[in-house]
Each structure stands twice: as structure tokens, then as C-alpha cells.
Amino acid sequence: MAHLLTGKVTTELGIQCPAIKFFHIFVKELHNVQNIVGRVHESNMHEGDDWHHTASVKTWAHKIDGKVETYKERIEAIDEDNMSITFSLFDGEVSKNYKFLKLNLQVIDKGDAGGVAIWTFDYEKINEDIPPPYRYLDLITDGTKDIDVHLRKA
């Protein structure tokens, strides 16, 4: 029996900073993530001149599983009312394993208690031997913690 090639991987992470501030890092200050998240080695504009425009493509280099990997990213959709943003990840290491890999962030406001960052990867593997993108969850977890700490200091 063939394994499914498509799927979702989700993690929910508590944050102590104001939810709107956390969300705004991704919709208004994405260029600063490389200065906040320790596992991001660099990020650059590949196409376009606005980090937050859906037509712009950025190149990212992250440390995953002990080595630096690169890929490109484009914002697909921003929903300010629901504090949700969807990214398409492609090229580089991503395209070696997945036909598509999308990352959605939704931030839930919990008032004075901070919030919850819900990260969901939607994917299609290139073949049955490729594992789901679990290895990216450590990067997401570390990045969420780094941004949360940064925003609580700000």
C-alpha cells in the first residue's frame, strides 16, 4: 500500500509577548528576523523590493540538522484580521524533497497571557521515501522562542 505523499504538520507554541507584536514581525519586519533568530544565517531579497509584498521572493539560509540550508520564500497571503500569514517555500533543499511546502502562521491573542503561535506545514513529498517536514519544527520552535524573548525585551 502506498503512503500518502501529501500531509500537514502542525505545532502550537505559547508566546508571552503581545500576540499582535509577534504577528507584526512577519508582516511588517520580516527583514529583521535574521537579526533576531539565532539559526537564521542570512536572508536577502531575491526578487522585488518589498519584503512583505506577495510578488517578492526572499532567499533564506538556516541551520537545520547541524548544517546550513538555503531556500526561497514568497508570502502567499496575509490576513490581518485573523493574524494569519502563509508562506510558500521552494528551491534549494526544499525542492529536493517536496513538490510544494507551505508554511502558515496563525497567532491567537490570549490577552495579558500572551498568545499562541500555530505553525502549520502543508506539503507534498516528491516520493514515499521522503519523511514529513518534522525537521523544520525545531527551527520553528527555536525561532518562535527567539522572537518572543526579543519582543519581551523591546
Coordinates of N, CA and C in Angstrom, one line a residue:
M1 N 0.8 -1.2 0.0 CA 0.0 0.0 0.0 C 0.9 1.2 0.0
A2 N 0.6 2.2 -0.9 CA 1.4 3.4 -1.0 C 1.1 4.4 0.2
H3 N 2.1 5.0 0.6 CA 2.0 6.1 1.7 C 1.5 7.3 1.0
L4 N 0.8 8.1 1.7 CA 0.3 9.4 1.2 C 1.5 10.3 1.0
L5 N 1.5 11.0 -0.1 CA 2.6 12.0 -0.4 C 2.3 13.4 0.2
T6 N 1.0 13.7 0.5 CA 0.6 15.0 1.0 C 0.3 14.9 2.4
G7 N 0.4 16.0 3.1 CA 0.1 16.0 4.5 C 0.2 17.3 5.2
K8 N 0.0 17.4 6.5 CA 0.2 18.6 7.3 C 0.9 18.2 8.6
V9 N 1.7 19.1 9.0 CA 2.4 19.0 10.3 C 2.2 20.3 11.0
T10 N 1.7 20.2 12.2 CA 1.3 21.5 13.0 C 2.0 21.4 14.4
T11 N 2.3 22.6 14.8 CA 2.8 22.8 16.2 C 2.2 24.0 16.8
E12 N 1.8 24.0 18.0 CA 1.3 25.2 18.7 C 2.3 25.5 19.8
L13 N 2.7 26.8 19.8 CA 3.7 27.3 20.8 C 3.2 28.5 21.5
G14 N 3.2 28.4 22.8 CA 2.8 29.6 23.6 C 3.9 30.7 23.5
I15 N 3.4 31.9 23.5 CA 4.2 33.1 23.5 C 3.8 34.0 24.6
Q16 N 4.7 34.7 25.2 CA 4.4 35.6 26.3 C 4.3 37.1 25.9
C17 N 4.9 37.4 24.8 CA 4.8 38.8 24.2 C 3.4 39.0 23.7
P18 N 3.0 40.3 23.5 CA 1.7 40.5 22.9 C 1.6 39.9 21.5
A19 N 0.5 39.2 21.3 CA 0.3 38.5 20.0 C 0.4 39.3 18.8
I20 N -0.1 40.5 18.8 CA 0.0 41.4 17.7 C 1.4 41.8 17.3
K21 N 2.2 42.0 18.3 CA 3.7 42.3 18.1 C 4.4 41.1 17.4
F22 N 4.1 39.9 17.9 CA 4.6 38.7 17.3 C 4.2 38.6 15.8
F23 N 3.0 38.8 15.5 CA 2.4 38.7 14.2 C 3.1 39.8 13.3
H24 N 3.2 41.0 13.8 CA 3.8 42.1 13.0 C 5.2 41.9 12.6
I25 N 6.0 41.1 13.4 CA 7.4 40.7 13.0 C 7.3 40.1 11.6
F26 N 6.4 39.3 11.3 CA 6.3 38.6 10.0 C 5.6 39.4 8.9
V27 N 4.7 40.3 9.2 CA 4.0 41.1 8.2 C 4.6 42.5 8.0
K28 N 5.4 43.0 8.9 CA 5.9 44.3 8.8 C 7.5 44.4 9.0
E29 N 8.1 43.4 9.6 CA 9.5 43.5 9.9 C 10.2 42.2 9.6
L30 N 9.8 41.5 8.5 CA 10.4 40.2 8.2 C 11.9 40.3 7.9
H31 N 12.3 41.4 7.4 CA 13.8 41.6 7.2 C 14.6 41.6 8.5
N32 N 14.0 41.8 9.6 CA 14.7 41.8 10.9 C 14.8 40.4 11.5
V33 N 14.1 39.4 11.0 CA 14.2 38.0 11.5 C 15.6 37.5 11.6
Q34 N 16.4 37.8 10.6 CA 17.8 37.4 10.5 C 18.6 37.9 11.7
N35 N 18.2 39.1 12.3 CA 18.9 39.7 13.4 C 18.4 39.2 14.7
I36 N 17.3 38.5 14.7 CA 16.6 38.0 16.0 C 16.8 36.5 16.2
V37 N 16.6 35.8 15.2 CA 16.6 34.3 15.3 C 18.0 33.8 15.1
G38 N 18.6 33.1 16.1 CA 19.9 32.6 16.0 C 20.3 31.6 14.9
R39 N 19.3 30.8 14.5 CA 19.5 29.8 13.5 C 19.4 30.3 12.1
V40 N 19.0 31.6 11.9 CA 19.0 32.2 10.6 C 20.4 32.8 10.3
H41 N 21.0 32.3 9.3 CA 22.3 32.8 8.9 C 22.3 34.0 8.1
E42 N 21.3 34.1 7.2 CA 21.1 35.3 6.4 C 19.8 35.2 5.6
S43 N 19.4 36.4 5.2 CA 18.2 36.5 4.3 C 18.4 37.7 3.4
N44 N 18.0 37.5 2.2 CA 18.2 38.6 1.2 C 17.0 38.6 0.2
M45 N 16.7 39.8 -0.3 CA 15.7 39.9 -1.4 C 16.3 39.3 -2.6
H46 N 15.5 38.4 -3.2 CA 15.9 37.8 -4.5 C 15.2 38.5 -5.6
E47 N 13.9 38.7 -5.5 CA 13.2 39.4 -6.5 C 12.2 40.4 -5.8
G48 N 12.1 41.6 -6.3 CA 11.3 42.6 -5.7 C 12.0 43.5 -4.8
D49 N 11.3 44.5 -4.2 CA 12.0 45.4 -3.3 C 11.2 45.6 -2.0
D50 N 10.1 44.9 -1.8 CA 9.3 45.0 -0.6 C 9.2 43.6 0.1
W51 N 9.8 43.5 1.3 CA 9.8 42.2 2.0 C 8.4 41.6 2.2
H52 N 7.4 42.4 2.2 CA 6.1 42.0 2.6 C 5.1 41.9 1.5
H53 N 5.5 42.1 0.3 CA 4.7 42.0 -0.9 C 4.6 40.6 -1.4
T54 N 3.5 40.1 -1.9 CA 3.3 38.8 -2.3 C 4.1 38.4 -3.6
A55 N 4.6 39.5 -4.3 CA 5.3 39.2 -5.6 C 6.8 39.1 -5.2
S56 N 7.2 39.5 -4.0 CA 8.7 39.5 -3.7 C 9.1 38.1 -3.3
V57 N 10.3 37.7 -3.6 CA 11.0 36.4 -3.3 C 12.2 36.7 -2.5
K58 N 12.3 36.0 -1.3 CA 13.4 36.2 -0.5 C 14.2 34.9 -0.4
T59 N 15.5 35.0 -0.3 CA 16.4 33.8 -0.1 C 16.8 33.7 1.4
W60 N 16.6 32.5 2.0 CA 17.0 32.3 3.4 C 18.0 31.3 3.5
A61 N 18.9 31.4 4.5 CA 19.8 30.4 4.9 C 19.6 30.1 6.4
H62 N 19.3 28.9 6.8 CA 19.1 28.5 8.2 C 19.9 27.3 8.5
K63 N 20.2 27.2 9.8 CA 20.9 26.0 10.2 C 19.8 24.9 10.7
I64 N 19.8 23.8 9.9 CA 18.9 22.7 10.2 C 19.7 21.4 10.3
D65 N 19.4 20.7 11.3 CA 20.2 19.4 11.5 C 21.7 19.6 11.4
G66 N 22.2 20.7 12.0 CA 23.6 20.9 12.1 C 24.3 21.5 10.8
K67 N 23.5 21.7 9.7 CA 24.1 22.2 8.5 C 23.2 23.4 8.0
V68 N 23.9 24.3 7.3 CA 23.2 25.4 6.7 C 22.5 25.0 5.4
E69 N 21.2 25.3 5.3 CA 20.4 25.0 4.1 C 19.8 26.3 3.6
T70 N 19.7 26.4 2.3 CA 19.1 27.6 1.7 C 17.8 27.2 1.0
Y71 N 16.9 28.1 0.9 CA 15.7 28.0 0.1 C 15.1 29.4 -0.2
K72 N 14.1 29.5 -1.0 CA 13.5 30.7 -1.3 C 12.1 30.7 -0.7
E73 N 11.6 31.9 -0.4 CA 10.3 32.1 0.2 C 9.5 33.3 -0.4
R74 N 8.2 33.1 -0.5 CA 7.3 34.1 -1.0 C 6.1 34.1 -0.1
I75 N 5.6 35.3 0.3 CA 4.4 35.4 1.0 C 3.2 35.1 0.0
E76 N 2.3 34.2 0.4 CA 1.2 33.9 -0.5 C 0.0 34.7 0.0
A77 N -0.2 34.9 1.3 CA -1.4 35.6 1.8 C -1.2 36.1 3.2
I78 N -1.8 37.3 3.4 CA -1.8 37.9 4.8 C -3.2 38.2 5.1
D79 N -3.6 37.7 6.3 CA -5.0 38.0 6.8 C -4.8 38.7 8.1
E80 N -4.8 40.1 8.1 CA -4.5 40.9 9.3 C -5.6 40.6 10.4
D81 N -6.9 40.5 9.9 CA -8.0 40.3 10.9 C -7.8 39.0 11.7
N82 N -7.4 38.0 11.1 CA -7.2 36.7 11.8 C -5.7 36.4 12.2
M83 N -4.9 37.4 12.0 CA -3.4 37.3 12.4 C -2.9 36.1 11.8
S84 N -3.0 35.9 10.4 CA -2.5 34.7 9.7 C -1.7 35.1 8.5
I85 N -0.6 34.4 8.3 CA 0.2 34.7 7.1 C 0.6 33.3 6.6
T86 N 0.6 33.2 5.2 CA 1.1 31.9 4.6 C 2.2 32.2 3.7
F87 N 3.3 31.4 3.8 CA 4.5 31.5 3.0 C 4.6 30.2 2.1
S88 N 5.1 30.4 0.9 CA 5.5 29.3 0.0 C 7.0 29.2 0.1
L89 N 7.5 28.0 0.4 CA 8.9 27.7 0.5 C 9.3 26.8 -0.7
F90 N 10.4 27.2 -1.4 CA 10.8 26.5 -2.6 C 12.2 26.6 -2.9
D91 N 12.7 25.9 -3.9 CA 14.1 25.8 -4.4 C 15.0 25.4 -3.3
G92 N 16.3 25.3 -3.6 CA 17.3 24.8 -2.6 C 16.9 23.4 -2.0
E93 N 17.2 23.3 -0.7 CA 16.9 22.0 -0.1 C 15.5 21.6 -0.1
V94 N 14.6 22.6 0.0 CA 13.1 22.3 0.0 C 12.7 21.5 -1.3
S95 N 13.2 22.0 -2.4 CA 12.7 21.3 -3.7 C 13.3 19.9 -3.9
K96 N 14.4 19.6 -3.2 CA 14.9 18.3 -3.3 C 14.0 17.2 -2.6
N97 N 13.1 17.7 -1.7 CA 12.3 16.7 -1.0 C 10.8 16.9 -1.2
Y98 N 10.4 18.1 -1.6 CA 8.9 18.4 -1.6 C 8.5 19.1 -3.0
K99 N 7.4 18.6 -3.5 CA 6.8 19.3 -4.7 C 6.3 20.7 -4.3
F100 N 5.7 20.8 -3.1 CA 5.4 22.1 -2.5 C 5.5 22.0 -1.0
L101 N 5.9 23.1 -0.4 CA 5.9 23.2 1.0 C 5.4 24.6 1.4
K102 N 4.3 24.7 2.1 CA 3.7 25.9 2.5 C 3.8 26.0 4.0
L103 N 4.0 27.2 4.5 CA 4.0 27.4 6.0 C 3.0 28.4 6.3
N104 N 2.1 28.1 7.2 CA 1.1 29.1 7.7 C 1.4 29.3 9.2
L105 N 1.3 30.6 9.5 CA 1.4 31.1 10.9 C 0.0 31.7 11.2
Q106 N -0.6 31.3 12.3 CA -1.7 32.0 12.9 C -1.4 32.3 14.3
V107 N -1.6 33.5 14.7 CA -1.3 33.9 16.1 C -2.7 34.2 16.8
I108 N -2.9 33.5 17.9 CA -4.1 33.7 18.7 C -3.8 34.6 19.9
D109 N -4.5 35.6 20.1 CA -4.3 36.5 21.2 C -5.0 36.0 22.5
K110 N -4.2 35.9 23.5 CA -4.7 35.4 24.8 C -4.7 36.5 25.9
G111 N -4.8 37.8 25.4 CA -4.8 38.9 26.3 C -3.5 39.1 27.0
D112 N -3.6 39.3 28.4 CA -2.5 39.5 29.2 C -1.6 38.3 29.3
A113 N -2.2 37.1 28.9 CA -1.4 35.9 29.0 C -0.5 35.7 27.7
G114 N -0.5 36.6 26.8 CA 0.4 36.5 25.6 C -0.5 35.9 24.5
G115 N -0.1 34.8 24.0 CA -0.8 34.2 22.9 C -0.3 32.8 22.5
V116 N -0.8 32.3 21.4 CA -0.3 31.0 20.8 C 0.0 31.2 19.4
A117 N 1.2 30.8 19.0 CA 1.6 30.8 17.6 C 1.4 29.3 17.1
I118 N 0.5 29.3 16.1 CA 0.1 28.0 15.5 C 0.8 27.9 14.1
W119 N 1.8 27.0 14.0 CA 2.5 26.9 12.7 C 2.1 25.6 12.0
T120 N 1.7 25.7 10.8 CA 1.3 24.5 10.0 C 2.1 24.4 8.7
F121 N 2.7 23.3 8.5 CA 3.3 23.0 7.2 C 2.3 22.2 6.4
D122 N 2.0 22.6 5.2 CA 1.3 21.8 4.2 C 2.3 21.4 3.2
Y123 N 2.3 20.1 2.8 CA 3.4 19.6 1.9 C 2.9 18.5 1.0
E124 N 3.7 18.4 -0.1 CA 3.6 17.2 -1.0 C 5.1 16.7 -1.2
K125 N 5.3 15.5 -0.8 CA 6.7 14.9 -0.9 C 6.9 14.5 -2.4
I126 N 8.2 14.5 -2.8 CA 8.5 14.0 -4.2 C 8.3 12.5 -4.3
N127 N 8.5 11.8 -3.2 CA 8.3 10.3 -3.3 C 8.0 9.8 -1.9
E128 N 7.7 8.6 -1.8 CA 7.3 7.9 -0.5 C 8.4 7.9 0.5
D129 N 9.7 7.9 0.1 CA 10.8 7.8 0.9 C 11.2 9.0 1.7
I130 N 10.6 10.2 1.3 CA 10.9 11.4 2.0 C 10.0 11.5 3.2
P131 N 10.6 11.9 4.4 CA 9.8 12.0 5.6 C 9.0 13.3 5.6
P132 N 7.9 13.4 6.4 CA 7.2 14.7 6.5 C 8.2 15.7 7.1
P133 N 7.9 17.0 6.9 CA 8.9 18.0 7.3 C 9.1 18.3 8.8
Y134 N 9.1 17.2 9.6 CA 9.3 17.4 11.0 C 10.6 18.1 11.4
R135 N 11.6 17.9 10.6 CA 12.9 18.6 11.0 C 12.8 20.1 11.0
Y136 N 11.8 20.6 10.3 CA 11.7 22.1 10.3 C 11.0 22.6 11.6
L137 N 10.4 21.7 12.4 CA 9.7 22.1 13.6 C 10.7 22.6 14.6
D138 N 11.9 22.0 14.7 CA 12.9 22.6 15.7 C 13.3 24.0 15.3
L139 N 13.5 24.2 14.0 CA 13.8 25.6 13.6 C 12.6 26.6 14.0
I140 N 11.4 26.2 13.7 CA 10.2 27.0 14.0 C 10.1 27.2 15.5
T141 N 10.4 26.2 16.3 CA 10.3 26.3 17.8 C 11.4 27.2 18.3
D142 N 12.6 27.1 17.9 CA 13.7 27.9 18.3 C 13.4 29.4 17.8
G143 N 13.0 29.5 16.6 CA 12.7 30.9 16.1 C 11.6 31.6 16.8
T144 N 10.5 30.8 17.2 CA 9.4 31.4 18.0 C 9.9 31.9 19.3
K145 N 10.7 31.0 20.0 CA 11.3 31.4 21.3 C 12.2 32.7 21.2
D146 N 13.1 32.7 20.2 CA 13.9 33.8 20.0 C 13.2 35.1 19.8
I147 N 12.1 35.1 18.9 CA 11.3 36.3 18.7 C 10.5 36.7 19.9
D148 N 10.0 35.7 20.6 CA 9.2 36.0 21.8 C 10.1 36.7 22.9
V149 N 11.3 36.2 23.1 CA 12.2 36.8 24.0 C 12.6 38.2 23.6
H150 N 12.9 38.4 22.3 CA 13.3 39.7 21.7 C 12.2 40.7 22.0
L151 N 10.9 40.3 21.7 CA 9.8 41.3 21.8 C 9.5 41.6 23.3
R152 N 9.8 40.7 24.2 CA 9.5 41.0 25.6 C 10.6 41.9 26.1
K153 N 11.8 42.0 25.5 CA 12.8 42.9 25.9 C 12.6 44.3 25.3
A154 N 11.9 44.3 24.2 CA 11.7 45.6 23.4 C 10.8 46.5 24.1

